[in-house]
mmCIF file of C-alpha atoms in Angstrom:
data_model
loop_
_atom_site.group_PDB
_atom_site.id
_atom_site.type_symbol
_atom_site.label_atom_id
_atom_site.label_comp_id
_atom_site.label_asym_id
_atom_site.label_seq_id
_atom_site.Cartn_x
_atom_site.Cartn_y
_atom_site.Cartn_z
ATOM 1 C CA UNK S 1 -21.641 16.641 -10.775
ATOM 2 C CA UNK S 2 -19.107 18.370 -13.056
ATOM 3 C CA UNK S 3 -19.284 17.188 -16.641
ATOM 4 C CA UNK S 4 -17.651 19.002 -19.535
ATOM 5 C CA UNK S 5 -15.787 21.268 -17.107
ATOM 6 C CA UNK S 6 -13.663 24.070 -18.477
ATOM 7 C CA UNK S 7 -11.612 27.031 -17.365
ATOM 8 C CA UNK S 8 -9.126 29.666 -18.464
ATOM 9 C CA UNK S 9 -5.488 28.496 -18.623
ATOM 10 C CA UNK S 10 -3.023 30.182 -16.347
ATOM 11 C CA UNK S 11 -0.975 32.723 -18.194
ATOM 12 C CA UNK S 12 2.299 31.204 -16.899
ATOM 13 C CA UNK S 13 1.615 27.961 -18.779
ATOM 14 C CA UNK S 14 1.140 29.757 -22.012
ATOM 15 C CA UNK S 15 4.259 31.922 -21.437
ATOM 16 C CA UNK S 16 6.320 28.708 -20.816
ATOM 17 C CA UNK S 17 5.169 27.550 -24.173
ATOM 18 C CA UNK S 18 6.281 30.754 -25.872
ATOM 19 C CA UNK S 19 2.742 32.078 -26.309
ATOM 20 C CA UNK S 20 3.021 35.344 -24.406
ATOM 21 C CA UNK S 21 0.341 37.218 -26.202
ATOM 22 C CA UNK S 22 -2.273 34.448 -26.214
ATOM 23 C CA UNK S 23 -5.009 33.302 -23.863
ATOM 24 C CA UNK S 24 -6.239 29.742 -23.664
ATOM 25 C CA UNK S 25 -9.012 27.571 -22.351
ATOM 26 C CA UNK S 26 -8.862 24.042 -20.904
ATOM 27 C CA UNK S 27 -11.712 21.637 -21.408
ATOM 28 C CA UNK S 28 -12.478 18.243 -19.776
ATOM 29 C CA UNK S 29 -15.078 15.692 -20.639
ATOM 30 C CA UNK S 30 -15.679 14.253 -17.103
ATOM 31 C CA UNK S 31 -16.346 10.777 -18.499
ATOM 32 C CA UNK S 32 -15.241 9.292 -15.158
ATOM 33 C CA UNK S 33 -18.076 11.137 -13.449
ATOM 34 C CA UNK S 34 -20.587 9.788 -15.956
ATOM 35 C CA UNK S 35 -19.240 6.253 -15.368
ATOM 36 C CA UNK S 36 -19.602 6.798 -11.604
ATOM 37 C CA UNK S 37 -23.306 7.382 -12.083
ATOM 38 C CA UNK S 38 -23.719 4.599 -14.622
ATOM 39 C CA UNK S 39 -21.948 1.909 -12.580
ATOM 40 C CA UNK S 40 -22.643 3.286 -9.073
ATOM 41 C CA UNK S 41 -18.940 3.756 -8.289
ATOM 42 C CA UNK S 42 -18.590 5.845 -5.081
ATOM 43 C CA UNK S 43 -15.064 7.188 -5.551
ATOM 44 C CA UNK S 44 -13.524 8.542 -8.708
ATOM 45 C CA UNK S 45 -10.021 7.461 -7.688
ATOM 46 C CA UNK S 46 -11.071 3.764 -8.259
ATOM 47 C CA UNK S 47 -10.926 4.435 -11.998
ATOM 48 C CA UNK S 48 -7.161 5.052 -11.761
ATOM 49 C CA UNK S 49 -6.704 1.979 -9.517
ATOM 50 C CA UNK S 50 -4.825 -1.061 -10.676
ATOM 51 C CA UNK S 51 -6.781 -3.219 -8.167
ATOM 52 C CA UNK S 52 -7.715 -6.343 -10.132
ATOM 53 C CA UNK S 53 -10.868 -6.814 -7.984
ATOM 54 C CA UNK S 54 -12.188 -3.432 -9.336
ATOM 55 C CA UNK S 55 -11.066 -4.003 -12.920
ATOM 56 C CA UNK S 56 -12.557 -7.533 -13.139
ATOM 57 C CA UNK S 57 -16.023 -6.209 -12.446
ATOM 58 C CA UNK S 58 -16.047 -4.405 -15.758
ATOM 59 C CA UNK S 59 -14.518 -7.068 -17.965
ATOM 60 C CA UNK S 60 -16.631 -7.848 -21.007
ATOM 61 C CA UNK S 61 -18.855 -4.755 -20.644
ATOM 62 C CA UNK S 62 -17.866 -3.559 -24.101
ATOM 63 C CA UNK S 63 -18.864 -6.957 -25.640
ATOM 64 C CA UNK S 64 -22.281 -6.922 -23.884
ATOM 65 C CA UNK S 65 -23.842 -3.533 -24.676
ATOM 66 C CA UNK S 66 -26.943 -2.760 -22.614
ATOM 67 C CA UNK S 67 -25.827 -5.091 -19.789
ATOM 68 C CA UNK S 68 -26.099 -3.215 -16.464
ATOM 69 C CA UNK S 69 -23.061 -3.627 -14.271
ATOM 70 C CA UNK S 70 -23.379 -2.448 -10.656
ATOM 71 C CA UNK S 71 -20.139 -1.828 -8.784
ATOM 72 C CA UNK S 72 -19.624 -4.198 -5.925
ATOM 73 C CA UNK S 73 -17.787 -2.608 -2.928
ATOM 74 C CA UNK S 74 -14.238 -3.744 -2.211
ATOM 75 C CA UNK S 75 -13.007 -4.619 1.242
ATOM 76 C CA UNK S 76 -10.062 -2.591 2.499
ATOM 77 C CA UNK S 77 -9.227 -5.336 4.958
ATOM 78 C CA UNK S 78 -6.571 -8.035 4.357
ATOM 79 C CA UNK S 79 -7.308 -11.356 2.814
ATOM 80 C CA UNK S 80 -6.530 -14.773 4.298
ATOM 81 C CA UNK S 81 -6.110 -17.743 2.012
ATOM 82 C CA UNK S 82 -6.605 -21.334 3.006
ATOM 83 C CA UNK S 83 -6.285 -24.427 0.875
ATOM 84 C CA UNK S 84 -8.243 -27.670 1.069
ATOM 85 C CA UNK S 85 -7.437 -30.875 -0.839
ATOM 86 C CA UNK S 86 -9.705 -33.964 -1.011
ATOM 87 C CA UNK S 87 -10.323 -37.105 -2.974
ATOM 88 C CA UNK S 88 -13.341 -36.457 -5.158
ATOM 89 C CA UNK S 89 -16.352 -38.743 -5.107
ATOM 90 C CA UNK S 90 -17.656 -39.703 -8.613
ATOM 91 C CA UNK S 91 -20.931 -37.689 -8.200
ATOM 92 C CA UNK S 92 -19.316 -34.447 -6.982
ATOM 93 C CA UNK S 93 -20.147 -31.228 -8.812
ATOM 94 C CA UNK S 94 -18.093 -28.136 -8.276
ATOM 95 C CA UNK S 95 -21.220 -26.091 -7.470
ATOM 96 C CA UNK S 96 -21.715 -28.362 -4.451
ATOM 97 C CA UNK S 97 -18.361 -27.321 -3.039
ATOM 98 C CA UNK S 98 -19.279 -23.623 -3.485
ATOM 99 C CA UNK S 99 -22.595 -24.168 -1.814
ATOM 100 C CA UNK S 100 -21.015 -25.808 1.228
ATOM 101 C CA UNK S 101 -18.577 -22.890 1.575
ATOM 102 C CA UNK S 102 -21.399 -20.292 1.353
ATOM 103 C CA UNK S 103 -23.434 -22.148 3.943
ATOM 104 C CA UNK S 104 -20.476 -22.320 6.351
ATOM 105 C CA UNK S 105 -18.725 -18.966 5.869
ATOM 106 C CA UNK S 106 -21.399 -16.732 4.203
ATOM 107 C CA UNK S 107 -20.080 -13.390 3.052
ATOM 108 C CA UNK S 108 -16.675 -14.015 4.772
ATOM 109 C CA UNK S 109 -15.772 -16.277 1.886
ATOM 110 C CA UNK S 110 -14.856 -14.022 -0.968
ATOM 111 C CA UNK S 111 -13.847 -16.638 -3.477
ATOM 112 C CA UNK S 112 -13.208 -20.358 -4.031
ATOM 113 C CA UNK S 113 -10.751 -21.284 -6.812
ATOM 114 C CA UNK S 114 -9.753 -24.687 -8.069
ATOM 115 C CA UNK S 115 -5.903 -24.713 -7.865
ATOM 116 C CA UNK S 116 -5.167 -28.230 -9.232
ATOM 117 C CA UNK S 117 -6.379 -31.683 -9.852
ATOM 118 C CA UNK S 118 -4.438 -34.884 -9.603
ATOM 119 C CA UNK S 119 -5.346 -38.377 -10.964
ATOM 120 C CA UNK S 120 -3.673 -41.108 -8.913
ATOM 121 C CA UNK S 121 -1.985 -43.404 -11.486
ATOM 122 C CA UNK S 122 -2.661 -46.633 -9.549
ATOM 123 C CA UNK S 123 -6.116 -46.093 -7.930
ATOM 124 C CA UNK S 124 -7.571 -43.805 -10.543
ATOM 125 C CA UNK S 125 -8.925 -41.559 -7.882
ATOM 126 C CA UNK S 126 -9.056 -37.801 -8.582
ATOM 127 C CA UNK S 127 -7.913 -35.230 -6.052
ATOM 128 C CA UNK S 128 -8.938 -31.643 -6.106
ATOM 129 C CA UNK S 129 -7.296 -28.720 -4.363
ATOM 130 C CA UNK S 130 -9.200 -25.487 -3.761
ATOM 131 C CA UNK S 131 -8.019 -22.191 -2.401
ATOM 132 C CA UNK S 132 -10.505 -20.242 -0.209
ATOM 133 C CA UNK S 133 -10.145 -16.461 0.074
ATOM 134 C CA UNK S 134 -11.644 -15.289 3.357
ATOM 135 C CA UNK S 135 -12.133 -11.556 3.921
ATOM 136 C CA UNK S 136 -14.576 -9.281 5.793
ATOM 137 C CA UNK S 137 -15.996 -6.052 4.571
ATOM 138 C CA UNK S 138 -16.140 -4.638 8.138
ATOM 139 C CA UNK S 139 -12.934 -5.690 9.905
ATOM 140 C CA UNK S 140 -9.762 -7.709 9.891
ATOM 141 C CA UNK S 141 -10.419 -11.331 10.503
ATOM 142 C CA UNK S 142 -8.205 -13.071 13.096
ATOM 143 C CA UNK S 143 -6.253 -16.229 12.318
ATOM 144 C CA UNK S 144 -8.304 -18.051 14.940
ATOM 145 C CA UNK S 145 -11.561 -17.022 13.272
ATOM 146 C CA UNK S 146 -10.359 -18.140 9.792
ATOM 147 C CA UNK S 147 -9.031 -21.379 11.253
ATOM 148 C CA UNK S 148 -12.480 -22.085 12.704
ATOM 149 C CA UNK S 149 -14.197 -21.254 9.482
ATOM 150 C CA UNK S 150 -11.792 -23.506 7.551
ATOM 151 C CA UNK S 151 -12.256 -26.404 10.017
ATOM 152 C CA UNK S 152 -16.090 -26.041 9.725
ATOM 153 C CA UNK S 153 -15.808 -26.004 5.902
ATOM 154 C CA UNK S 154 -13.680 -29.106 5.867
ATOM 155 C CA UNK S 155 -15.976 -30.876 8.285
ATOM 156 C CA UNK S 156 -19.046 -29.926 6.152
ATOM 157 C CA UNK S 157 -17.309 -31.178 2.960
ATOM 158 C CA UNK S 158 -16.739 -34.575 4.662
ATOM 159 C CA UNK S 159 -20.287 -34.722 6.199
ATOM 160 C CA UNK S 160 -22.334 -33.357 3.236
ATOM 161 C CA UNK S 161 -20.298 -34.324 0.174
ATOM 162 C CA UNK S 162 -18.560 -37.481 1.562
ATOM 163 C CA UNK S 163 -15.096 -36.421 0.445
ATOM 164 C CA UNK S 164 -11.909 -37.788 1.939
ATOM 165 C CA UNK S 165 -9.625 -34.958 2.956
ATOM 166 C CA UNK S 166 -5.965 -35.248 2.050
#
């Protein structure tokens, strides 16, 4: 691993700067390479990425010194979003919804995010709408596969959590 790399500058660069009778050295710190080892990042180009999935992994590291963050690989395959809305039973906890999704879709469910809630003005019932992000680390998921996963997730929500789908 190259850290604190250096080298002699090309004479043409110095000449373009009007320094014809000088020689120069270029130095680099290689901090990205140290961060690669520290965080187990496999490709240096990720540090210049604007991919929010990469950047989110390191949010708050500065505020938590000594916390060990291990890079989680990113899928290069496309995402498929599906929404589900249901009337919430009184005893429902959000972790229960996440657990049902993990049981049904496993690692193919990348995230589950609450999109909105709605309180019916007459009945007082609360509706929740979640967005599921399905993505595989190994391949592109077909629409038919994702539709089957979403149908199984919705059926499990009804069966296990007694929600009423909207």
